[in-house]
Phi, psi and omega in degrees: 000121191277128182232134190257144174238149179212140173268123190246128170286131175216173185288339174262014188118166179286142168251136171258131180249145173236120178214154174271197182276345183241334189221151168267131188257332185203131163224123179199151181301156189279339181253027181285153173290131168077012179304317191291313179296323177288327176302304181304312183303314179292331175289319170289317180290335192266340189067027193274164177226105175310121189226157173289154182129189180228131169291149182287344185286330189305320177299319183290332183287318180287324168297326183288309182302315181301319183290321179297312188295331182279350192077020192240014172219129175255338188231120176280147178244015180292131176285146182252154162234109179266138180235111175179188172286169179299321184288321167301324182290327177293317177303309181298324178295317184297329178293336176275010172262354176277110193294161179295130182086007177233167177217144178237167168267161176304314176302317179292330177296311175311304177307314180299342183258006179080012181232074191293331179285342186266042184296313165314306190297324181295309191298315179299324172296322178300322174303333177261015174294121176266359180241089181287157169081293189284332158260111198273068176295347179284352168282008189243132171224165180301160186290346178266005186078019172273154169271136172231164162058063181225110184295341181270014176101137170300324187300324178292306175302334176285313176299326178295312176302311173316315178309323185269013180072032183238118186263174183219161172268186177289354180247027179060024184260135176300130176258313180189161170253129184303129188274121184269340182237154176308127170286169182280150185287145183291151168266133179242000000 
C-alpha cells in the first residue's frame, strides 16, 4: 500500500498527515512527542510504503481543517484508518461519540465503555491517538475539570476547546462552556 505524507499549516502549528488514497492513517503536530515512532508504527502496521506524491484526501483534509479552525465545521468526513490494539480502537471509537463543543472526563469515558476501573488504561490509549483533532482526544479532561494529558501541549488542547466554545483559565481549569443561546429568565 502506498502512503503519502504532507505537512499542513494550521493556526496551532504544522500538522503531519499520512494517508493512502482512501484513508487517513495519521494526523499529528510536527513537534508532538513520539511523532517519529508513530510514523514508523503506521508504516510497519499497514505494510505501507511511503512514496512521493499526493493523496487525493489531502485537499479535503486541508479544507475541513481550515473550516474547523474558523469555527465553521463540527463534523469531519475524512475516512479514518485506526492502527492500534483492539482496546485502543474501542477507546478511540468512544472519542468519536463526544459531540463538538462538549467534553467528558477520563472516568466518564471509561464508564461509557463499560470499564469504570480502566481509567488509566483509557487515558493511556487516548495518549496514543494518532489522528488528533479528527479523533477528539482534546475533549477529555481530568475529573476535577483540569486539562491533562495532551502530548502536543496543554496550550493546544486549550485552544482546541476554545474553538469549540469551551473556555479555560490560566491554570488550565475549565471555566465554563460559552452559552450560545439566550439563557432562560430566572424564576423568582
